[in-house]
mmCIF file of C-alpha atoms and ligand atoms in Angstrom:
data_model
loop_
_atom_site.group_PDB
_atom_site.id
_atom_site.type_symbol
_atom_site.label_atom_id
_atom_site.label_comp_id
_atom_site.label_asym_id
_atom_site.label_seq_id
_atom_site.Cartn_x
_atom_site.Cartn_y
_atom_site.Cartn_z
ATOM 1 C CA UNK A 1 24.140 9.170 -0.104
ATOM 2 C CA UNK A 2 22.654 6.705 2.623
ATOM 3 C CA UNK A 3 25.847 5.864 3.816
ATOM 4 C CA UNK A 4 24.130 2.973 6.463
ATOM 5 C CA UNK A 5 23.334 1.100 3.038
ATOM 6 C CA UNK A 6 26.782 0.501 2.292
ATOM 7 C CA UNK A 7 27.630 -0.951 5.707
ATOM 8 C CA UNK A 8 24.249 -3.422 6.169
ATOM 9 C CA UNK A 9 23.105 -5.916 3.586
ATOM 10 C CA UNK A 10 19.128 -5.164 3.391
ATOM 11 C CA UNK A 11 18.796 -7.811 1.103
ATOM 12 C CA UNK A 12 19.460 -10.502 3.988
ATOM 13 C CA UNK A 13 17.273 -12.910 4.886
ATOM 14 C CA UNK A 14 19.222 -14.933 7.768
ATOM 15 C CA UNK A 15 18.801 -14.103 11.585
ATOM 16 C CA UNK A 16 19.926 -15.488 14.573
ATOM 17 C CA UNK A 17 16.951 -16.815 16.759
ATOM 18 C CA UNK A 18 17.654 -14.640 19.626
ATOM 19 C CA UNK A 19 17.570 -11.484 17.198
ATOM 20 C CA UNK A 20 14.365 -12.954 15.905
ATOM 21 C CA UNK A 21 12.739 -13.654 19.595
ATOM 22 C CA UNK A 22 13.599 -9.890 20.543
ATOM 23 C CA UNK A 23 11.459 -8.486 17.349
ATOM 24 C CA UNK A 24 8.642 -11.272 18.403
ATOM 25 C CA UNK A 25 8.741 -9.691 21.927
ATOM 26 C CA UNK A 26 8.799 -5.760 20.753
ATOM 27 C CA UNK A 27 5.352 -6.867 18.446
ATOM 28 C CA UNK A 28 3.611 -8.395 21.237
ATOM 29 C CA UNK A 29 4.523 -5.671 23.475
ATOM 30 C CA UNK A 30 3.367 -3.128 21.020
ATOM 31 C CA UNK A 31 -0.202 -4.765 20.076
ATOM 32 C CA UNK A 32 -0.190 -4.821 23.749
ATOM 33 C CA UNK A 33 -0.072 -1.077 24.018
ATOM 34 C CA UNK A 34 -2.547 -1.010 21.110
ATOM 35 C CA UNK A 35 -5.263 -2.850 22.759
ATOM 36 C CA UNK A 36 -4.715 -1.127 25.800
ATOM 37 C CA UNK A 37 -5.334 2.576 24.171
ATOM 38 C CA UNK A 38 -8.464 1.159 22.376
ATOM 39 C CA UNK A 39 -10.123 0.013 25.315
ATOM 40 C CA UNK A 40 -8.999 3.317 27.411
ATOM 41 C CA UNK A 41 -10.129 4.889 24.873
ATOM 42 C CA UNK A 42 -13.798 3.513 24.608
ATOM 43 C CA UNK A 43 -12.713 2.319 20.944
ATOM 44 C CA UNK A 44 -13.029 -1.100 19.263
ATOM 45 C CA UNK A 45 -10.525 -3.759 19.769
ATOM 46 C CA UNK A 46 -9.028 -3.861 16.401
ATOM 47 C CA UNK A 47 -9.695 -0.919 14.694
ATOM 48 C CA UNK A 48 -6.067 0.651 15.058
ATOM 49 C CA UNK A 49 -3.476 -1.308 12.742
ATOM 50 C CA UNK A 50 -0.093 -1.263 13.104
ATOM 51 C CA UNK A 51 2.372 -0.572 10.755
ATOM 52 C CA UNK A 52 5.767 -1.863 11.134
ATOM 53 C CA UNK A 53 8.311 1.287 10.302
ATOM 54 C CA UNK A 54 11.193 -1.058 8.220
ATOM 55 C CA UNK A 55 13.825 1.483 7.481
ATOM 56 C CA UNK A 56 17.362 0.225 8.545
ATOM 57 C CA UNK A 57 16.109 -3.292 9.396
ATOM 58 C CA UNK A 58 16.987 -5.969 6.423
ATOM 59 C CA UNK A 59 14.397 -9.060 5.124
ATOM 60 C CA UNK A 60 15.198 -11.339 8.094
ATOM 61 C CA UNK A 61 14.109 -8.995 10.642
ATOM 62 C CA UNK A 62 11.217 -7.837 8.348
ATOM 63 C CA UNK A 63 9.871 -10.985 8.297
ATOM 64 C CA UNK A 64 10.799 -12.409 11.710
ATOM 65 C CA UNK A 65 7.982 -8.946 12.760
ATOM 66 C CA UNK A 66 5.856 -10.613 10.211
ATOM 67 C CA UNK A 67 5.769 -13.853 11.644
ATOM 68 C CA UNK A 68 4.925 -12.714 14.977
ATOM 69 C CA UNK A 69 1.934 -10.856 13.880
ATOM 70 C CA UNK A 70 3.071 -7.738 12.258
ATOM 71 C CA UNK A 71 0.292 -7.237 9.082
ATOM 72 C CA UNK A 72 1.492 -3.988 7.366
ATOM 73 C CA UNK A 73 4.653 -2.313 6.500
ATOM 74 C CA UNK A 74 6.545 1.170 5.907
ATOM 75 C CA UNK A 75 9.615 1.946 4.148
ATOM 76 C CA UNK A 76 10.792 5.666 4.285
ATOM 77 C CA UNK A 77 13.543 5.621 1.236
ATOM 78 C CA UNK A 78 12.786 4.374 -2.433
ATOM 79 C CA UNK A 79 16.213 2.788 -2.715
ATOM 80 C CA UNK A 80 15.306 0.697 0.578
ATOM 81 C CA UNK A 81 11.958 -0.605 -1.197
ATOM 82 C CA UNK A 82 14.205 -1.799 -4.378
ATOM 83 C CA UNK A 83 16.950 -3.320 -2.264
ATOM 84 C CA UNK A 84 14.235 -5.466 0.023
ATOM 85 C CA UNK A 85 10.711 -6.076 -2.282
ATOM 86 C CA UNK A 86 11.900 -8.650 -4.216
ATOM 87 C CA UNK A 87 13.361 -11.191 -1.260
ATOM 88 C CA UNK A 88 10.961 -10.040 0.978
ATOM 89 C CA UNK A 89 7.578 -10.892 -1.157
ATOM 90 C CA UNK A 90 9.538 -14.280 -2.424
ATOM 91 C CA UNK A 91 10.113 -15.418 1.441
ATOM 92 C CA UNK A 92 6.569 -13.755 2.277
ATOM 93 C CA UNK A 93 4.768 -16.068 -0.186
ATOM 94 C CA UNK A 94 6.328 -19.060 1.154
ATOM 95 C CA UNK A 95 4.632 -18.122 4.438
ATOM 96 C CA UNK A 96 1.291 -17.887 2.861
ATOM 97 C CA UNK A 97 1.449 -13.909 2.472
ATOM 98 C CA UNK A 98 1.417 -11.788 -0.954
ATOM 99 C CA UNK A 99 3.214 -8.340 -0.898
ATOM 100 C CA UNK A 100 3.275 -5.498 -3.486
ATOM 101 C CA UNK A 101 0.849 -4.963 -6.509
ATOM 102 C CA UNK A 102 3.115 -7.329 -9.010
ATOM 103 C CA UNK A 103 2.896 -10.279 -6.348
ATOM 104 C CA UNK A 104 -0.909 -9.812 -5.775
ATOM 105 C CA UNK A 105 -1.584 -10.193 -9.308
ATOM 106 C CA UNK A 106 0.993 -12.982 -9.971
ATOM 107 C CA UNK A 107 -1.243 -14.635 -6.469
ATOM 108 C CA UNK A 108 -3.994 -13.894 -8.509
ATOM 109 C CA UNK A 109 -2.826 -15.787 -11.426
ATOM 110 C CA UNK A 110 -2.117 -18.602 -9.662
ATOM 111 C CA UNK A 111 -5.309 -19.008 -7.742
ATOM 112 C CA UNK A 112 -3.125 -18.499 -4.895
ATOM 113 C CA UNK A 113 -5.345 -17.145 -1.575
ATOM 114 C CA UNK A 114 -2.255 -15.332 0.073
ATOM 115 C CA UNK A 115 -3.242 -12.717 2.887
ATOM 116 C CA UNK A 116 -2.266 -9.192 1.078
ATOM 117 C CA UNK A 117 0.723 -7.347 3.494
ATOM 118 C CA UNK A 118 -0.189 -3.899 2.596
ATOM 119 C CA UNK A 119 3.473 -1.848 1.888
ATOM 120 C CA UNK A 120 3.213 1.808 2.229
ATOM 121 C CA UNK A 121 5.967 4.187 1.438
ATOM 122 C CA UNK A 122 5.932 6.484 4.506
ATOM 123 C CA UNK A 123 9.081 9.243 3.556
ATOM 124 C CA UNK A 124 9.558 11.844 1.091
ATOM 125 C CA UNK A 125 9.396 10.780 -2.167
ATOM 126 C CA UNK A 126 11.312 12.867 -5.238
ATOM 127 C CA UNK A 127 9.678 12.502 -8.442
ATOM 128 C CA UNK A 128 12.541 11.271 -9.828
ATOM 129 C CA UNK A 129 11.690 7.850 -7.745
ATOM 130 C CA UNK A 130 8.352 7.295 -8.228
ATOM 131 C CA UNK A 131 8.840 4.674 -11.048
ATOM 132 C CA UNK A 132 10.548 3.063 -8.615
ATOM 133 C CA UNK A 133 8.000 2.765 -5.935
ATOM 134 C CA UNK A 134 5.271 2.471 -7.893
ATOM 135 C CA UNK A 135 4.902 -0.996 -8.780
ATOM 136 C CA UNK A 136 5.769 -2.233 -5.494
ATOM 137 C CA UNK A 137 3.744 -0.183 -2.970
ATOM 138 C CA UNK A 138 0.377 0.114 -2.043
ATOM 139 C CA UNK A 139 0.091 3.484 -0.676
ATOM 140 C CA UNK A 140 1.960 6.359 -0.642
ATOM 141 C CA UNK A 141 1.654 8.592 2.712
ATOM 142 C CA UNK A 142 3.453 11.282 2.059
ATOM 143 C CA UNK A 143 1.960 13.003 -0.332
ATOM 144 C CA UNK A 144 2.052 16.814 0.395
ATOM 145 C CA UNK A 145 1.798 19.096 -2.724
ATOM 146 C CA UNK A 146 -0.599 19.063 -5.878
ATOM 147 C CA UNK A 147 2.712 18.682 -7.994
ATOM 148 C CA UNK A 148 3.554 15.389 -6.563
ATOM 149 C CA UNK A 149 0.341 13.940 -6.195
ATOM 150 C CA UNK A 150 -0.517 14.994 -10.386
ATOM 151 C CA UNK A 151 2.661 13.028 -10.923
ATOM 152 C CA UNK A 152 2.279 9.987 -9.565
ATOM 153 C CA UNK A 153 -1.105 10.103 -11.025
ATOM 154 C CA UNK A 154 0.359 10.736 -14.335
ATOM 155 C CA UNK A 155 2.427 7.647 -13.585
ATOM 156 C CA UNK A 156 -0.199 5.315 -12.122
ATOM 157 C CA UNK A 157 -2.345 6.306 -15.210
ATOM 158 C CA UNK A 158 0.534 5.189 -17.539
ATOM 159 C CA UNK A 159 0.626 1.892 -15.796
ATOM 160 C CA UNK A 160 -3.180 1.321 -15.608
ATOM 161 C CA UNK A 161 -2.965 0.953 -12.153
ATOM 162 C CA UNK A 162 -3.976 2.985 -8.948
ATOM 163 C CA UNK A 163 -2.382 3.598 -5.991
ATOM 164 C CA UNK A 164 -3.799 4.941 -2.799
ATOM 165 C CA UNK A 165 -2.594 7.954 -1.342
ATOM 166 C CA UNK A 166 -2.593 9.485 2.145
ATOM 167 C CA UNK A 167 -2.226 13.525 2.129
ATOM 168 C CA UNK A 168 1.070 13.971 4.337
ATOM 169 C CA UNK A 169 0.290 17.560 6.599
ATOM 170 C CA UNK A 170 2.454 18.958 9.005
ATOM 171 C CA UNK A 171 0.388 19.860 11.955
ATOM 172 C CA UNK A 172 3.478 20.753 14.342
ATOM 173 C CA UNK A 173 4.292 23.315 12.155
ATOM 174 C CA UNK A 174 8.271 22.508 12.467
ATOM 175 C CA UNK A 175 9.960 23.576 9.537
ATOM 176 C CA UNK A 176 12.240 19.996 9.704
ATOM 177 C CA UNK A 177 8.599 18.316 8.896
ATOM 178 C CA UNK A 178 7.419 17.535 5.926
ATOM 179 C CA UNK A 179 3.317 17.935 5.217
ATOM 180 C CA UNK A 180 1.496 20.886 3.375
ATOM 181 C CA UNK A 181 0.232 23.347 5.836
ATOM 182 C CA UNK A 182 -3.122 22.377 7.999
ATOM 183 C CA UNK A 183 -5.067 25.759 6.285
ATOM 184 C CA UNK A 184 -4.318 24.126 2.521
ATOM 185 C CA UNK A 185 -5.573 20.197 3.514
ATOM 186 C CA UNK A 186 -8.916 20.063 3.060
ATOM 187 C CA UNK A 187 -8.428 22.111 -0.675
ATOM 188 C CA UNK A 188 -5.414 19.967 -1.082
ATOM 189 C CA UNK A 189 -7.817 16.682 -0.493
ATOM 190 C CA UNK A 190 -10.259 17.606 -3.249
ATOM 191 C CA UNK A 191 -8.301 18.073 -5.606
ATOM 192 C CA UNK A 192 -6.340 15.006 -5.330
ATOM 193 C CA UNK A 193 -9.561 13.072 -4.719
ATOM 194 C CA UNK A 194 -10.831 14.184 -8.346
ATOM 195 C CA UNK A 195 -7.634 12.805 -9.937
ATOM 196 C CA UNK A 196 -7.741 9.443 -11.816
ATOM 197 C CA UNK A 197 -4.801 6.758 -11.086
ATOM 198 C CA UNK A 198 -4.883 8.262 -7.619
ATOM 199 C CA UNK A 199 -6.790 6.929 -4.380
ATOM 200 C CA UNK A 200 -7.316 8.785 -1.279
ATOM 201 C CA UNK A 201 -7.272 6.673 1.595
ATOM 202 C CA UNK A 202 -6.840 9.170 4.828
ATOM 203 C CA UNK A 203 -4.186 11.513 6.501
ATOM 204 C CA UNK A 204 -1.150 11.548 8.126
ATOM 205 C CA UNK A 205 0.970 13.215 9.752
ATOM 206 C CA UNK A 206 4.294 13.251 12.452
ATOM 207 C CA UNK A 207 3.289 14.110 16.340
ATOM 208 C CA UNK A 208 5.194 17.171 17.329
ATOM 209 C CA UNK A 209 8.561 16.898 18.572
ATOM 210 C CA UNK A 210 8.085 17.904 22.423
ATOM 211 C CA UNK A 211 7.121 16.655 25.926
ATOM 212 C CA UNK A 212 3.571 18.746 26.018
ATOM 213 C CA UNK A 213 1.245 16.266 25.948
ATOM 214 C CA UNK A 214 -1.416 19.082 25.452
ATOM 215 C CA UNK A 215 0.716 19.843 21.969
ATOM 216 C CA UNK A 216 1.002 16.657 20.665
ATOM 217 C CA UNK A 217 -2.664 15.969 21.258
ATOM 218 C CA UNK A 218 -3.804 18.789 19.662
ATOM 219 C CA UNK A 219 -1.947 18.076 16.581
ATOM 220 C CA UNK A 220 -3.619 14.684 16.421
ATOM 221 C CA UNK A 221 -6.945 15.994 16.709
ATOM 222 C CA UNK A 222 -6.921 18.758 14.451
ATOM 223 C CA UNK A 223 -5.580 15.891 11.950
ATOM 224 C CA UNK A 224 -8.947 14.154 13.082
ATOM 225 C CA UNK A 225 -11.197 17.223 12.628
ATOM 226 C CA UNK A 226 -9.757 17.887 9.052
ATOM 227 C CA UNK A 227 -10.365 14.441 7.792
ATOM 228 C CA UNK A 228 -14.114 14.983 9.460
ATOM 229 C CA UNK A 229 -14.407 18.115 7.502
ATOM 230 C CA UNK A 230 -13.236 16.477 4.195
ATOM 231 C CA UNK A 231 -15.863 13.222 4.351
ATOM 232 C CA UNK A 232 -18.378 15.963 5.285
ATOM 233 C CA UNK A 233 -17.752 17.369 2.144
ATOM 234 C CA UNK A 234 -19.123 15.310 0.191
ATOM 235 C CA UNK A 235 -16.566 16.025 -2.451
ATOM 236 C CA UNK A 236 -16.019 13.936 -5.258
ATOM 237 C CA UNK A 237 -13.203 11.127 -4.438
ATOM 238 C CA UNK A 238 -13.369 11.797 -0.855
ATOM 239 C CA UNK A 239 -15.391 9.220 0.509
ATOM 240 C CA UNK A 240 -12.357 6.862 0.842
ATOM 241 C CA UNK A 241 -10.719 9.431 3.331
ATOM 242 C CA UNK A 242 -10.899 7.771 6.438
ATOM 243 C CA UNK A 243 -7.455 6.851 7.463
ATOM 244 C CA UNK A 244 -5.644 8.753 10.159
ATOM 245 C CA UNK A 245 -2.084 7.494 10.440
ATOM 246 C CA UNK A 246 -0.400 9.089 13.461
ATOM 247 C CA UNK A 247 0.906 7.804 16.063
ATOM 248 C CA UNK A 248 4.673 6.523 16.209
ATOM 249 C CA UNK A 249 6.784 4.611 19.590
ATOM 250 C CA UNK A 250 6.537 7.403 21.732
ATOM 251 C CA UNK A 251 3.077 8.638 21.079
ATOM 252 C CA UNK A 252 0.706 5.967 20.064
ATOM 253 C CA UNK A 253 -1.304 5.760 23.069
ATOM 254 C CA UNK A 254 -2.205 9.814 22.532
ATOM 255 C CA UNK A 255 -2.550 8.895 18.982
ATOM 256 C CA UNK A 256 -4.958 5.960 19.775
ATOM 257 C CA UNK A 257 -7.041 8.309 21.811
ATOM 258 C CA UNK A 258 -7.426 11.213 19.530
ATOM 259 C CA UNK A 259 -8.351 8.954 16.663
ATOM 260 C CA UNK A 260 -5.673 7.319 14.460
ATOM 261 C CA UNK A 261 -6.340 4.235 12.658
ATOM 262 C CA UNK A 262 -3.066 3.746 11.443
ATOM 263 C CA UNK A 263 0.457 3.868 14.286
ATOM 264 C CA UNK A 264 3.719 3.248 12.535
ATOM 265 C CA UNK A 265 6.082 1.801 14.843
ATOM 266 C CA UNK A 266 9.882 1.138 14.137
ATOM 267 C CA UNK A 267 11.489 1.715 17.258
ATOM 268 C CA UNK A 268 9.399 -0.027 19.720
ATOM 269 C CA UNK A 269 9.470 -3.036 17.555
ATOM 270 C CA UNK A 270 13.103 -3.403 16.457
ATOM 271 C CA UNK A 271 15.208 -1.755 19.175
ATOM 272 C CA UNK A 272 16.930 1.522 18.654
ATOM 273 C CA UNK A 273 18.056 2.624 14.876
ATOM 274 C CA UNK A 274 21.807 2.221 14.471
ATOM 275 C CA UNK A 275 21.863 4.354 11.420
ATOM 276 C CA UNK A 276 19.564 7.234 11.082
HETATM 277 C C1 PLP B 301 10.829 6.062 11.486
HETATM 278 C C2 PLP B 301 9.423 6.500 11.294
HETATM 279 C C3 PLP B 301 8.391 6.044 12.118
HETATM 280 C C4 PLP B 301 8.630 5.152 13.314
HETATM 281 O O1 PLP B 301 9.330 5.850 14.316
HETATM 282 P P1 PLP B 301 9.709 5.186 15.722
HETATM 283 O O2 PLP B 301 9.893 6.331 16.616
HETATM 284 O O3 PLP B 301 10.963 4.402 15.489
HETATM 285 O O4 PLP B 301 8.568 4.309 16.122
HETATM 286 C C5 PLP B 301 7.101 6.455 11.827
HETATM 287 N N1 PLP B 301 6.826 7.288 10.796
HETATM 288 C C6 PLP B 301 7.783 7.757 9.985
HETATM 289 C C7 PLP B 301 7.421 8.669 8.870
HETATM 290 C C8 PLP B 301 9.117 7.388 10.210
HETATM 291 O O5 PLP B 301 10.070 7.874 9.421
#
């Protein structure tokens, strides 16, 4: 099925220094662009994270991002988080770093004080995977339907555990997007605010695939307005909404601008994707 799984080993955990200097590099230039878009934007220094998009790249090059400041991290496909977790949170607790809910309580049994790497699953997740995920991530971002998000709290419930949740909406409208539509987010919020095993954590959502600046923008900040609208509210389980994540290699500084607290950045980071 991923047919770039069979031709890289994920699982390894050995790069060459001049591999690992290149990912240092792409980090510092991208919390560069970061603190540059806060500050022309009037915002705080520090109140955009990044997240470090991890699909295609394997536990050496994870980690070498890690080391050179990189404090959160995305994986798109469910087989990708159970091919990497385990190496990566073994290596990342050697560095002083826990990863995943198992390791954070194993951290806590130990007395361990291990700064927490936040992993989010940020692609389309099939029910049929969500056992999978679940006891590794953090957050899931792309939740987009009622049906999805009443499964995984069904799951989380079953496990005694909760997992936060950022409602995934597709405010470019392209039909290759996934997201629920912009007129169903704020219902869509509600609801999964009021469910138990579940907690919701903020937005997100893919810029729109064109040059307009004016487009992409507006995207962004109708994201920004919704999320508004839904702490407004008041609703129950909505008070924990504040996340915007938006904002990807080519769009961050817009992002930045219009609001996002979250960018998830692959490309800039790691170089161009050889596999898609
Ligand atoms: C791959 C990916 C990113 C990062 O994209 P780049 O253009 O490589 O920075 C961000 N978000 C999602 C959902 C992705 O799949």
């Amino acid at each position: 099925m991923t047919a770039y799984m069979d031709h890289k080993d994920l699982a390894n955990e050995i790069i060459d220094q001049a591999r690992a200097q290149e990912i240092a590099d792409g980090v510092h230039r991208v919390l560069d662009r970061i603190a540059a878009a806060e500050s022309a934007a009037g915002r705080e220094a520090g109140s955009v994270r990044l997240l470090a998009a991890t699909k295609t790249r394997d536990v050496g090059e994870i980690l070498a991002a890690i080391d050179a400041g990189v404090r959160m991290i995305g994986e798109n496909r469910p087989q990708e988080v159970a091919v990497k977790s385990a190496g990566l949170a073994k290596r990342l607790e050697e560095h002083g770093f826990s990863l995943g809910v198992v390791e954070s309580d194993a951290a806590a049994v130990t007395g361990a004080a291990a700064t927490h790497i936040p992993f989010h699953l940020i692609g389309q997740l099939q029910s049929n995977k969500i056992g999978k995920v679940l006891p590794v991530v953090d957050t899931i971002e792309s939740v987009d339907s009622i049906e999805l998000a009443e499964k995984i709290a069904r799951r989380a419930t079953m496990r005694g555990i909760t997992v936060g949740v950022l409602l995934e909406v597709n405010e470019s409208g392209e039909e290759s997007k996934s997201g629920c539509a912009p007129s169903h987010a704020i219902d869509l919020a509600k609801r999964i605010g009021s469910m138990g095993g579940l907690e919701l954590q903020g937005l997100m959502t893919i810029g729109a695939h064109v040059d307009d600046e004016r487009t992409i923008r507006e995207g962004f900040a109708h994201l920004r307005r919704t999320r508004d609208q839904i702490l407004a509210s008041g609703a129950e389980g909505t008070s924990g909404c504040t996340e915007l994540s938006m904002g990807m290699t080519h769009d961050l500084a817009y992002a930045i601008e219009e609001g996002s607290t979250i960018v998830r950045v692959g490309t800039a980071i790691f170089g161009e994707r050889a596999f898609i």
